[in-house]
PDB file of C-alpha atoms in Angstrom:
ATOM      1  CA  MET A  19      -2.896  17.836 -14.233  1.00 91.00           C
ATOM      2  CA  GLN A  20      -1.917  14.704 -11.881  1.00 94.00           C
ATOM      3  CA  GLY A  21       0.131  12.385 -12.932  1.00 94.00           C
ATOM      4  CA  LEU A  22      -1.634   9.523 -13.351  1.00 96.00           C
ATOM      5  CA  THR A  23      -3.998  12.077 -15.924  1.00 97.00           C
ATOM      6  CA  LEU A  24      -0.829  13.285 -17.591  1.00 96.00           C
ATOM      7  CA  SER A  25      -0.179   9.347 -18.114  1.00 97.00           C
ATOM      8  CA  ARG A  26      -3.227   8.109 -19.470  1.00 98.00           C
ATOM      9  CA  LYS A  27      -3.421  11.300 -21.926  1.00 98.00           C
ATOM     10  CA  TYR A  28       0.220  11.033 -22.785  1.00 98.00           C
ATOM     11  CA  PHE A  29      -0.330   6.591 -23.917  1.00 98.00           C
ATOM     12  CA  GLU A  30      -3.522   7.332 -25.556  1.00 98.00           C
ATOM     13  CA  ALA A  31      -2.025  10.377 -27.944  1.00 98.00           C
ATOM     14  CA  HIS A  32       1.785   8.419 -28.230  1.00 98.00           C
ATOM     15  CA  GLY A  33       1.921   5.079 -27.120  1.00 98.00           C
ATOM     16  CA  LEU A  34      -0.592   3.817 -28.101  1.00 98.00           C
ATOM     17  CA  PRO A  35      -0.416   5.059 -31.935  1.00 98.00           C
ATOM     18  CA  LEU A  36       3.482   3.499 -31.562  1.00 98.00           C
ATOM     19  CA  ILE A  37       2.254   0.348 -30.919  1.00 98.00           C
ATOM     20  CA  GLU A  38      -0.534   0.052 -33.619  1.00 97.00           C
ATOM     21  CA  SER A  39       1.766   1.405 -36.303  1.00 97.00           C
ATOM     22  CA  ARG A  40       4.858  -0.021 -35.401  1.00 97.00           C
ATOM     23  CA  PHE A  41       4.070  -3.566 -32.873  1.00 97.00           C
ATOM     24  CA  GLY A  42       0.456  -4.034 -34.028  1.00 96.00           C
ATOM     25  CA  HIS A  43       1.035  -7.969 -35.209  1.00 96.00           C
ATOM     26  CA  VAL A  44       1.656  -7.911 -31.301  1.00 97.00           C
ATOM     27  CA  ARG A  45      -0.528  -5.291 -29.686  1.00 97.00           C
ATOM     28  CA  ASP A  46      -3.143  -7.954 -28.326  1.00 97.00           C
ATOM     29  CA  ARG A  47       0.054  -9.411 -26.102  1.00 98.00           C
ATOM     30  CA  ILE A  48       0.672  -5.369 -24.790  1.00 98.00           C
ATOM     31  CA  ALA A  49      -0.749  -3.997 -21.532  1.00 98.00           C
ATOM     32  CA  ALA A  50      -0.029  -0.974 -20.667  1.00 98.00           C
ATOM     33  CA  GLY A  51      -0.850   1.403 -17.317  1.00 98.00           C
ATOM     34  CA  LEU A  52       1.292   3.095 -14.703  1.00 98.00           C
ATOM     35  CA  VAL A  53       1.172   1.304 -11.229  1.00 98.00           C
ATOM     36  CA  GLY A  54       4.353   0.931  -8.744  1.00 96.00           C
ATOM     37  CA  ASP A  55       6.481   3.572  -6.601  1.00 93.00           C
ATOM     38  CA  GLY A  56       5.178   7.201  -6.562  1.00 90.00           C
ATOM     39  CA  SER A  57       2.934   9.678  -5.405  1.00 93.00           C
ATOM     40  CA  GLU A  58       1.490   9.821  -8.882  1.00 94.00           C
ATOM     41  CA  CYS A  59       0.470   6.080  -9.088  1.00 94.00           C
ATOM     42  CA  PHE A  60      -1.716   6.853  -5.950  1.00 95.00           C
ATOM     43  CA  GLY A  61      -3.101   9.862  -7.100  1.00 94.00           C
ATOM     44  CA  PHE A  62      -1.240  12.017  -3.903  1.00 94.00           C
ATOM     45  CA  ASP A  63       0.653  13.859  -6.551  1.00 84.00           C
ATOM     46  CA  ASP A  64       1.000  17.795  -6.705  1.00 87.00           C
ATOM     47  CA  GLU A  65       2.968  20.765  -7.493  1.00 87.00           C
ATOM     48  CA  LEU A  66       5.557  19.513  -4.996  1.00 87.00           C
ATOM     49  CA  SER A  67       5.965  16.093  -6.547  1.00 81.00           C
ATOM     50  CA  ARG A  68       6.993  17.643 -10.064  1.00 81.00           C
ATOM     51  CA  ASP A  69      10.642  17.950  -8.893  1.00 78.00           C
ATOM     52  CA  HIS A  70      11.284  14.551  -9.436  1.00 79.00           C
ATOM     53  CA  ASP A  71      10.118  11.339 -10.975  1.00 79.00           C
ATOM     54  CA  TRP A  72       6.821  13.049 -12.648  1.00 82.00           C
ATOM     55  CA  GLY A  73       6.371  13.661 -16.146  1.00 91.00           C
ATOM     56  CA  PRO A  74       5.215  11.729 -19.386  1.00 95.00           C
ATOM     57  CA  GLY A  75       5.374   8.270 -19.096  1.00 96.00           C
ATOM     58  CA  PHE A  76       4.003   5.177 -18.902  1.00 97.00           C
ATOM     59  CA  CYS A  77       4.559   1.310 -17.771  1.00 98.00           C
ATOM     60  CA  VAL A  78       4.162  -1.893 -20.592  1.00 98.00           C
ATOM     61  CA  TRP A  79       3.918  -5.352 -19.049  1.00 98.00           C
ATOM     62  CA  LEU A  80       4.610  -8.126 -21.349  1.00 98.00           C
ATOM     63  CA  THR A  81       4.838 -12.350 -20.530  1.00 98.00           C
ATOM     64  CA  ALA A  82       8.348 -13.351 -20.152  1.00 98.00           C
ATOM     65  CA  ASP A  83       8.514 -14.611 -23.913  1.00 98.00           C
ATOM     66  CA  ASP A  84       7.499 -11.987 -25.099  1.00 98.00           C
ATOM     67  CA  TYR A  85       9.491  -9.888 -23.710  1.00 98.00           C
ATOM     68  CA  LEU A  86      12.298 -11.788 -24.962  1.00 98.00           C
ATOM     69  CA  ALA A  87      10.735 -11.556 -28.440  1.00 98.00           C
ATOM     70  CA  PHE A  88      10.149  -7.983 -28.717  1.00 98.00           C
ATOM     71  CA  GLY A  89      10.516  -5.764 -25.331  1.00 98.00           C
ATOM     72  CA  PRO A  90      13.600  -4.214 -26.245  1.00 98.00           C
ATOM     73  CA  ALA A  91      12.627  -3.246 -29.412  1.00 98.00           C
ATOM     74  CA  LEU A  92       9.522  -1.664 -28.005  1.00 98.00           C
ATOM     75  CA  GLN A  93      11.511  -0.242 -25.333  1.00 98.00           C
ATOM     76  CA  GLU A  94      13.996   1.355 -27.832  1.00 98.00           C
ATOM     77  CA  ALA A  95      10.347   2.737 -29.595  1.00 98.00           C
ATOM     78  CA  ILE A  96       9.183   4.368 -27.057  1.00 98.00           C
ATOM     79  CA  ASP A  97      12.505   5.569 -25.784  1.00 96.00           C
ATOM     80  CA  GLY A  98      12.190   7.966 -28.928  1.00 97.00           C
ATOM     81  CA  LEU A  99       8.437   9.444 -27.834  1.00 97.00           C
ATOM     82  CA  PRO A 100       8.298  12.949 -27.268  1.00 96.00           C
ATOM     83  CA  THR A 101       9.158  14.069 -23.798  1.00 95.00           C
ATOM     84  CA  VAL A 102       7.668  17.083 -23.364  1.00 95.00           C
ATOM     85  CA  PHE A 103       3.399  16.459 -23.632  1.00 93.00           C
ATOM     86  CA  GLU A 104       1.102  19.275 -22.850  1.00 94.00           C
ATOM     87  CA  GLY A 105       3.469  21.623 -21.317  1.00 92.00           C
ATOM     88  CA  PHE A 106       4.834  19.047 -18.704  1.00 87.00           C
ATOM     89  CA  GLY A 107       8.275  17.441 -19.161  1.00 85.00           C
ATOM     90  CA  PRO A 108      11.005  16.614 -19.504  1.00 90.00           C
ATOM     91  CA  ARG A 109      10.471  13.554 -17.002  1.00 85.00           C
ATOM     92  CA  ARG A 110      12.819  14.445 -14.002  1.00 82.00           C
ATOM     93  CA  GLN A 111      14.030  10.673 -12.915  1.00 78.00           C
ATOM     94  CA  SER A 112      16.054  10.170  -9.664  1.00 74.00           C
ATOM     95  CA  ARG A 113      19.045   7.922  -9.283  1.00 72.00           C
ATOM     96  CA  TRP A 114      16.256   5.865  -7.580  1.00 70.00           C
ATOM     97  CA  GLY A 115      13.284   6.108  -9.853  1.00 60.00           C
ATOM     98  CA  GLN A 116      14.985   5.275 -13.948  1.00 70.00           C
ATOM     99  CA  ASP A 117      12.997   1.929 -14.155  1.00 84.00           C
ATOM    100  CA  ARG A 118       9.322   3.107 -12.994  1.00 89.00           C
ATOM    101  CA  VAL A 119       7.929   3.929 -16.663  1.00 93.00           C
ATOM    102  CA  CYS A 120       9.458   1.798 -19.195  1.00 95.00           C
ATOM    103  CA  VAL A 121       8.870  -2.083 -20.309  1.00 98.00           C
ATOM    104  CA  PHE A 122       8.407  -4.780 -17.449  1.00 98.00           C
ATOM    105  CA  GLU A 123       8.268  -8.449 -17.861  1.00 98.00           C
ATOM    106  CA  ILE A 124       5.326  -8.968 -16.086  1.00 98.00           C
ATOM    107  CA  GLY A 125       6.898 -11.450 -13.551  1.00 98.00           C
ATOM    108  CA  ALA A 126       9.863  -9.224 -12.975  1.00 97.00           C
ATOM    109  CA  PHE A 127       7.483  -6.425 -12.014  1.00 98.00           C
ATOM    110  CA  TYR A 128       5.778  -8.431  -9.493  1.00 98.00           C
ATOM    111  CA  ARG A 129       8.628  -9.684  -7.790  1.00 97.00           C
ATOM    112  CA  ARG A 130      10.506  -6.514  -7.267  1.00 95.00           C
ATOM    113  CA  PHE A 131       7.646  -5.504  -4.956  1.00 96.00           C
ATOM    114  CA  ILE A 132       6.528  -8.699  -3.197  1.00 96.00           C
ATOM    115  CA  GLY A 133       9.578 -11.546  -4.148  1.00 96.00           C
ATOM    116  CA  CYS A 134       7.365 -13.487  -6.659  1.00 94.00           C
ATOM    117  CA  GLY A 135       5.805 -13.443  -9.768  1.00 95.00           C
ATOM    118  CA  GLN A 136       2.713 -14.625  -9.043  1.00 94.00           C
ATOM    119  CA  PRO A 137       0.523 -14.223  -6.052  1.00 96.00           C
ATOM    120  CA  PRO A 138       1.094 -16.792  -3.500  1.00 96.00           C
ATOM    121  CA  ASP A 139      -1.059 -19.950  -2.577  1.00 94.00           C
ATOM    122  CA  ASP A 140       0.120 -20.520   0.805  1.00 95.00           C
ATOM    123  CA  PRO A 141      -1.255 -18.246   3.614  1.00 95.00           C
ATOM    124  CA  GLU A 142       2.055 -17.992   5.177  1.00 94.00           C
ATOM    125  CA  ASP A 143       3.696 -16.806   2.228  1.00 96.00           C
ATOM    126  CA  TRP A 144       0.757 -13.811   2.427  1.00 97.00           C
ATOM    127  CA  LEU A 145       1.360 -13.331   5.626  1.00 95.00           C
ATOM    128  CA  MET A 146       5.375 -12.132   4.789  1.00 94.00           C
ATOM    129  CA  LEU A 147       4.100  -9.746   2.306  1.00 95.00           C
ATOM    130  CA  PRO A 148       4.857  -5.629   3.272  1.00 93.00           C
ATOM    131  CA  GLU A 149       1.495  -4.053   3.346  1.00 96.00           C
ATOM    132  CA  THR A 150       2.841  -1.103   1.756  1.00 97.00           C
ATOM    133  CA  ALA A 151       4.429  -2.967  -1.453  1.00 97.00           C
ATOM    134  CA  LEU A 152       1.404  -4.710  -1.709  1.00 98.00           C
ATOM    135  CA  ALA A 153      -0.531  -1.470  -2.048  1.00 98.00           C
ATOM    136  CA  ALA A 154       2.132  -0.395  -4.484  1.00 97.00           C
ATOM    137  CA  CYS A 155       1.994  -3.041  -7.092  1.00 97.00           C
ATOM    138  CA  THR A 156      -2.298  -2.464  -6.888  1.00 98.00           C
ATOM    139  CA  ASN A 157      -2.285   0.960  -7.431  1.00 98.00           C
ATOM    140  CA  GLY A 158      -2.575   2.938 -10.307  1.00 98.00           C
ATOM    141  CA  GLU A 159      -4.231   2.197 -13.676  1.00 98.00           C
ATOM    142  CA  VAL A 160      -4.011   0.403 -16.095  1.00 98.00           C
ATOM    143  CA  PHE A 161      -5.066   1.715 -19.910  1.00 98.00           C
ATOM    144  CA  THR A 162      -5.177  -1.450 -21.398  1.00 98.00           C
ATOM    145  CA  ASP A 163      -4.853  -4.870 -21.134  1.00 98.00           C
ATOM    146  CA  PRO A 164      -6.185  -7.987 -23.736  1.00 98.00           C
ATOM    147  CA  PRO A 165      -4.037 -10.697 -23.038  1.00 97.00           C
ATOM    148  CA  ASP A 166      -5.261  -9.770 -19.110  1.00 98.00           C
ATOM    149  CA  GLU A 167      -2.209 -11.413 -17.769  1.00 97.00           C
ATOM    150  CA  PHE A 168      -0.752  -8.413 -15.573  1.00 98.00           C
ATOM    151  CA  SER A 169      -4.323  -7.805 -14.960  1.00 98.00           C
ATOM    152  CA  ARG A 170      -5.545 -11.364 -13.109  1.00 98.00           C
ATOM    153  CA  ARG A 171      -2.919 -11.206 -10.746  1.00 98.00           C
ATOM    154  CA  ARG A 172      -3.474  -7.473  -9.841  1.00 98.00           C
ATOM    155  CA  ARG A 173      -6.698  -8.907  -9.090  1.00 98.00           C
ATOM    156  CA  VAL A 174      -5.754 -11.689  -6.881  1.00 98.00           C
ATOM    157  CA  LEU A 175      -3.946  -9.024  -5.123  1.00 98.00           C
ATOM    158  CA  LEU A 176      -6.916  -6.525  -4.731  1.00 98.00           C
ATOM    159  CA  ASP A 177      -8.957  -8.603  -3.560  1.00 97.00           C
ATOM    160  CA  PHE A 178      -6.779  -8.227  -0.612  1.00 98.00           C
ATOM    161  CA  TYR A 179      -5.201 -11.005   2.419  1.00 98.00           C
ATOM    162  CA  PRO A 180      -6.700 -14.231   2.799  1.00 97.00           C
ATOM    163  CA  GLU A 181      -9.133 -13.640   5.680  1.00 98.00           C
ATOM    164  CA  ASP A 182      -6.885 -15.666   7.854  1.00 98.00           C
ATOM    165  CA  VAL A 183      -3.824 -13.573   7.457  1.00 98.00           C
ATOM    166  CA  ARG A 184      -5.905 -10.621   7.292  1.00 98.00           C
ATOM    167  CA  LEU A 185      -7.212 -11.646  10.989  1.00 98.00           C
ATOM    168  CA  LYS A 186      -3.488 -12.711  12.335  1.00 98.00           C
ATOM    169  CA  LYS A 187      -2.282  -8.686  11.311  1.00 98.00           C
ATOM    170  CA  ILE A 188      -5.002  -7.480  13.141  1.00 98.00           C
ATOM    171  CA  ALA A 189      -4.432  -9.956  16.495  1.00 98.00           C
ATOM    172  CA  SER A 190      -1.066  -8.411  16.316  1.00 98.00           C
ATOM    173  CA  ARG A 191      -1.417  -4.988  15.925  1.00 98.00           C
ATOM    174  CA  CYS A 192      -4.204  -4.836  18.843  1.00 98.00           C
ATOM    175  CA  MET A 193      -1.244  -6.698  20.568  1.00 98.00           C
ATOM    176  CA  THR A 194       1.299  -3.554  19.735  1.00 98.00           C
ATOM    177  CA  ILE A 195      -1.450  -0.907  19.735  1.00 98.00           C
ATOM    178  CA  GLY A 196      -2.203  -1.071  23.454  1.00 98.00           C
ATOM    179  CA  GLN A 197       1.525  -2.111  24.781  1.00 98.00           C
ATOM    180  CA  SER A 198       2.925   0.927  22.983  1.00 98.00           C
ATOM    181  CA  GLY A 199      -0.009   3.515  23.633  1.00 98.00           C
ATOM    182  CA  GLN A 200      -1.785   1.968  26.613  1.00 98.00           C
ATOM    183  CA  TYR A 201       0.727   0.373  28.569  1.00 98.00           C
ATOM    184  CA  ASN A 202       4.343   2.427  27.628  1.00 98.00           C
ATOM    185  CA  TYR A 203       3.673   5.485  26.661  1.00 97.00           C
ATOM    186  CA  PRO A 204       2.259   6.621  30.360  1.00 97.00           C
ATOM    187  CA  ARG A 205       4.880   4.458  31.895  1.00 97.00           C
ATOM    188  CA  CYS A 206       7.378   6.475  29.934  1.00 97.00           C
ATOM    189  CA  VAL A 207       6.163   9.763  30.768  1.00 97.00           C
ATOM    190  CA  LYS A 208       6.037   8.826  34.507  1.00 97.00           C
ATOM    191  CA  ARG A 209       9.895   7.762  33.735  1.00 97.00           C
ATOM    192  CA  GLY A 210      10.354  11.334  32.432  1.00 96.00           C
ATOM    193  CA  ASP A 211      11.621   9.486  29.030  1.00 97.00           C
ATOM    194  CA  VAL A 212      10.777  12.198  26.759  1.00 95.00           C
ATOM    195  CA  PHE A 213      12.251   9.904  23.632  1.00 96.00           C
ATOM    196  CA  GLY A 214      10.608   6.650  24.702  1.00 97.00           C
ATOM    197  CA  ALA A 215       6.954   8.168  25.124  1.00 96.00           C
ATOM    198  CA  ARG A 216       7.720   9.804  21.567  1.00 96.00           C
ATOM    199  CA  TYR A 217       8.762   6.842  20.527  1.00 97.00           C
ATOM    200  CA  ALA A 218       6.062   4.763  21.893  1.00 98.00           C
ATOM    201  CA  MET A 219       3.271   7.568  20.548  1.00 97.00           C
ATOM    202  CA  THR A 220       4.594   7.272  16.827  1.00 97.00           C
ATOM    203  CA  LYS A 221       4.842   3.157  17.323  1.00 98.00           C
ATOM    204  CA  PHE A 222       0.872   3.436  18.540  1.00 98.00           C
ATOM    205  CA  CYS A 223       0.004   5.566  15.216  1.00 98.00           C
ATOM    206  CA  ALA A 224       1.675   3.570  13.050  1.00 98.00           C
ATOM    207  CA  ASP A 225       0.474   0.884  13.688  1.00 98.00           C
ATOM    208  CA  TYR A 226      -3.267   1.798  14.670  1.00 98.00           C
ATOM    209  CA  PHE A 227      -3.258   3.108  10.950  1.00 98.00           C
ATOM    210  CA  SER A 228      -2.300  -0.411  10.065  1.00 98.00           C
ATOM    211  CA  ALA A 229      -5.324  -1.858  11.864  1.00 98.00           C
ATOM    212  CA  VAL A 230      -7.743   0.882  10.408  1.00 98.00           C
ATOM    213  CA  PHE A 231      -6.013  -0.056   7.205  1.00 98.00           C
ATOM    214  CA  LEU A 232      -6.536  -4.188   7.676  1.00 98.00           C
ATOM    215  CA  LEU A 233     -10.297  -3.418   8.639  1.00 98.00           C
ATOM    216  CA  ASN A 234     -11.059  -1.797   5.417  1.00 98.00           C
ATOM    217  CA  LYS A 235      -9.607  -4.113   3.397  1.00 98.00           C
ATOM    218  CA  ARG A 236      -7.034  -2.183   1.800  1.00 98.00           C
ATOM    219  CA  TYR A 237      -2.985  -1.944   1.938  1.00 98.00           C
ATOM    220  CA  LEU A 238      -1.308   0.520   3.618  1.00 98.00           C
ATOM    221  CA  PRO A 239       0.481   2.664   1.547  1.00 97.00           C
ATOM    222  CA  PHE A 240       4.121   4.169   2.426  1.00 95.00           C
ATOM    223  CA  TYR A 241       4.173   6.051   5.482  1.00 95.00           C
ATOM    224  CA  LYS A 242       4.312   9.661   3.419  1.00 94.00           C
ATOM    225  CA  TRP A 243       0.803   9.118   1.948  1.00 95.00           C
ATOM    226  CA  VAL A 244      -1.466   7.173   5.173  1.00 97.00           C
ATOM    227  CA  GLY A 245      -3.175  10.407   6.072  1.00 96.00           C
ATOM    228  CA  ARG A 246      -4.450  10.795   2.577  1.00 95.00           C
ATOM    229  CA  ALA A 247      -4.952   7.361   2.004  1.00 97.00           C
ATOM    230  CA  ALA A 248      -6.788   7.010   5.315  1.00 97.00           C
ATOM    231  CA  SER A 249      -8.999   9.794   5.064  1.00 97.00           C
ATOM    232  CA  THR A 250     -11.360   7.808   1.956  1.00 96.00           C
ATOM    233  CA  LEU A 251     -11.660   4.965   4.220  1.00 98.00           C
ATOM    234  CA  PRO A 252     -15.444   4.340   5.071  1.00 97.00           C
ATOM    235  CA  LEU A 253     -14.344   2.548   8.630  1.00 97.00           C
ATOM    236  CA  LEU A 254     -12.688   4.531  11.246  1.00 97.00           C
ATOM    237  CA  GLY A 255     -10.820   6.534   8.225  1.00 97.00           C
ATOM    238  CA  PRO A 256     -11.036  10.267   8.947  1.00 97.00           C
ATOM    239  CA  ALA A 257     -12.347  10.387  12.348  1.00 97.00           C
ATOM    240  CA  SER A 258      -9.029   8.484  13.477  1.00 97.00           C
ATOM    241  CA  LEU A 259      -6.773  10.717  11.204  1.00 98.00           C
ATOM    242  CA  ASP A 260      -8.202  13.742  12.673  1.00 98.00           C
ATOM    243  CA  LYS A 261      -7.366  12.379  16.573  1.00 98.00           C
ATOM    244  CA  ILE A 262      -4.064  11.161  15.551  1.00 97.00           C
ATOM    245  CA  THR A 263      -3.251  14.099  13.919  1.00 97.00           C
ATOM    246  CA  ARG A 264      -4.240  15.661  17.496  1.00 97.00           C
ATOM    247  CA  LEU A 265      -2.689  13.625  19.259  1.00 96.00           C
ATOM    248  CA  MET A 266       0.306  14.425  17.615  1.00 93.00           C
ATOM    249  CA  GLY A 267      -0.220  17.697  17.999  1.00 93.00           C
ATOM    250  CA  GLU A 268      -0.331  17.824  21.787  1.00 89.00           C
ATOM    251  CA  ALA A 269       3.039  16.104  22.367  1.00 82.00           C
ATOM    252  CA  ALA A 270       3.050  18.372  25.512  1.00 87.00           C
ATOM    253  CA  ASP A 271       0.268  17.376  27.049  1.00 94.00           C
ATOM    254  CA  PRO A 272       0.868  13.920  28.228  1.00 95.00           C
ATOM    255  CA  ALA A 273      -2.536  13.933  30.215  1.00 95.00           C
ATOM    256  CA  ARG A 274      -4.410  14.714  26.770  1.00 97.00           C
ATOM    257  CA  CYS A 275      -2.318  12.509  24.739  1.00 97.00           C
ATOM    258  CA  ARG A 276      -4.065   9.723  26.926  1.00 97.00           C
ATOM    259  CA  GLU A 277      -7.064  10.805  26.538  1.00 97.00           C
ATOM    260  CA  LEU A 278      -6.936  11.271  22.776  1.00 98.00           C
ATOM    261  CA  ILE A 279      -5.153   7.366  22.875  1.00 98.00           C
ATOM    262  CA  GLU A 280      -8.010   5.561  24.891  1.00 98.00           C
ATOM    263  CA  SER A 281     -10.460   7.299  23.072  1.00 98.00           C
ATOM    264  CA  LEU A 282      -8.922   5.950  19.365  1.00 98.00           C
ATOM    265  CA  CYS A 283      -8.824   2.359  21.277  1.00 98.00           C
ATOM    266  CA  ALA A 284     -12.450   2.063  22.176  1.00 98.00           C
ATOM    267  CA  ASP A 285     -12.890   3.136  18.615  1.00 98.00           C
ATOM    268  CA  LEU A 286     -11.331   0.818  17.261  1.00 98.00           C
ATOM    269  CA  VAL A 287     -12.574  -1.947  19.560  1.00 98.00           C
ATOM    270  CA  GLY A 288     -15.858  -0.974  18.763  1.00 97.00           C
ATOM    271  CA  VAL A 289     -15.551  -1.465  15.220  1.00 98.00           C
ATOM    272  CA  LEU A 290     -13.608  -5.313  16.086  1.00 98.00           C
ATOM    273  CA  ARG A 291     -17.082  -5.598  18.031  1.00 97.00           C
ATOM    274  CA  ALA A 292     -19.287  -4.463  15.086  1.00 97.00           C
ATOM    275  CA  GLU A 293     -17.341  -6.721  12.699  1.00 97.00           C
ATOM    276  CA  ALA A 294     -18.121  -9.662  15.705  1.00 98.00           C
ATOM    277  CA  LEU A 295     -13.914  -9.968  15.179  1.00 98.00           C
ATOM    278  CA  THR A 296     -14.613 -10.186  19.288  1.00 97.00           C
ATOM    279  CA  GLU A 297     -16.291 -11.291  22.091  1.00 95.00           C
ATOM    280  CA  GLY A 298     -14.002  -9.557  24.976  1.00 89.00           C
ATOM    281  CA  THR A 299     -14.954  -6.724  27.018  1.00 87.00           C
ATOM    282  CA  GLY A 300     -12.907  -3.318  28.234  1.00 94.00           C
ATOM    283  CA  ASP A 301     -11.401  -1.295  25.746  1.00 95.00           C
ATOM    284  CA  PHE A 302      -7.549  -2.116  26.494  1.00 97.00           C
ATOM    285  CA  LEU A 303      -6.370  -3.537  22.834  1.00 97.00           C
ATOM    286  CA  ALA A 304      -4.438  -6.254  24.026  1.00 97.00           C
ATOM    287  CA  ASP A 305      -6.836  -8.631  25.739  1.00 97.00           C
ATOM    288  CA  HIS A 306      -8.723  -8.392  22.250  1.00 98.00           C
ATOM    289  CA  GLY A 307      -5.840  -9.472  20.227  1.00 98.00           C
ATOM    290  CA  PRO A 308      -6.184 -13.091  21.387  1.00 98.00           C
ATOM    291  CA  GLU A 309      -9.906 -12.864  20.797  1.00 97.00           C
ATOM    292  CA  VAL A 310      -9.348 -12.081  17.360  1.00 98.00           C
ATOM    293  CA  GLN A 311      -6.596 -14.655  16.564  1.00 98.00           C
ATOM    294  CA  ARG A 312      -9.201 -17.231  18.057  1.00 97.00           C
ATOM    295  CA  ARG A 313     -10.866 -16.809  14.973  1.00 98.00           C
ATOM    296  CA  ILE A 314      -8.550 -18.190  12.653  1.00 98.00           C
ATOM    297  CA  GLN A 315      -9.437 -21.147  11.258  1.00 97.00           C
ATOM    298  CA  HIS A 316      -5.668 -22.019   9.208  1.00 96.00           C
ATOM    299  CA  PRO A 317      -3.875 -24.128  12.340  1.00 95.00           C
ATOM    300  CA  GLY A 318      -0.580 -22.943  11.629  1.00 94.00           C
ATOM    301  CA  LEU A 319      -1.544 -18.916  11.581  1.00 95.00           C
ATOM    302  CA  ARG A 320      -3.700 -19.863  14.828  1.00 96.00           C
ATOM    303  CA  GLU A 321      -0.868 -20.962  16.797  1.00 96.00           C
ATOM    304  CA  ARG A 322       1.467 -18.894  16.026  1.00 95.00           C
ATOM    305  CA  ASP A 323       2.016 -16.101  18.788  1.00 97.00           C
ATOM    306  CA  VAL A 324      -0.494 -13.573  18.996  1.00 97.00           C
ATOM    307  CA  TRP A 325       2.155 -10.714  18.371  1.00 96.00           C
ATOM    308  CA  ILE A 326       3.655 -11.959  15.557  1.00 92.00           C
ATOM    309  CA  GLY A 327       1.743 -10.907  12.446  1.00 89.00           C
TER     310      GLY A 327
END
């Protein structure tokens, strides 16, 4: 059983009855689910995942006033629930995962990921939010949310970056993809710089995946799960994963690596053209960054250095 399913069933069997019996007078002010750090929140957990921060448990989210009024009492009650459920548990928590399933104040939950309790209004502030943090605080599942306060903020974040911010990030990725893979990788190979070549290839792959997620309007998750998540994306997802997997396996053959890099870049330019994000010719990605940036409406973002995003 995957962790998200386990969490939902555990909540329905133990969490919800607890809330109804002991906190029935505030039931309509309690949101619960499983969202945040951990492979189970993304649905990527497997048997190997069960050695830490995995097992029966769920999150509860309360407004600031409700957290002060009954948050500690609710947490104490939840701590008394069975630790073993359907043969799984008790939950083995690492030193970094002790507060993944507990009672949260809604604003504090979002601040731990994006630095603010509410989705920002200013595009400049959106630009500063890390893709991986946004992925973590919008994954998983909300089991119940009568007040809709947690889910309201979640929906805003799930709508993805404002379009000008998305374009700014795509423009920047075009620059760094072209620089690392198409320009610096072959130069490092010619110099015999093994570390530089491998680093350039890794940078190319990381930024390429970031661009693919941005084109799909999906937040890039923690690097360990990028491949799994990419395989589900409609635009370039499985194809890019296949080619990048082959690229990483061909490190000893620079000529073959260059072929795969150029093929990947041609694929990406093709999507940029299909999405009307560039009218540029050629497959050198750095030539398309300024083209994408010119489509930004927000003056502050449009006038920024094209490399910054």
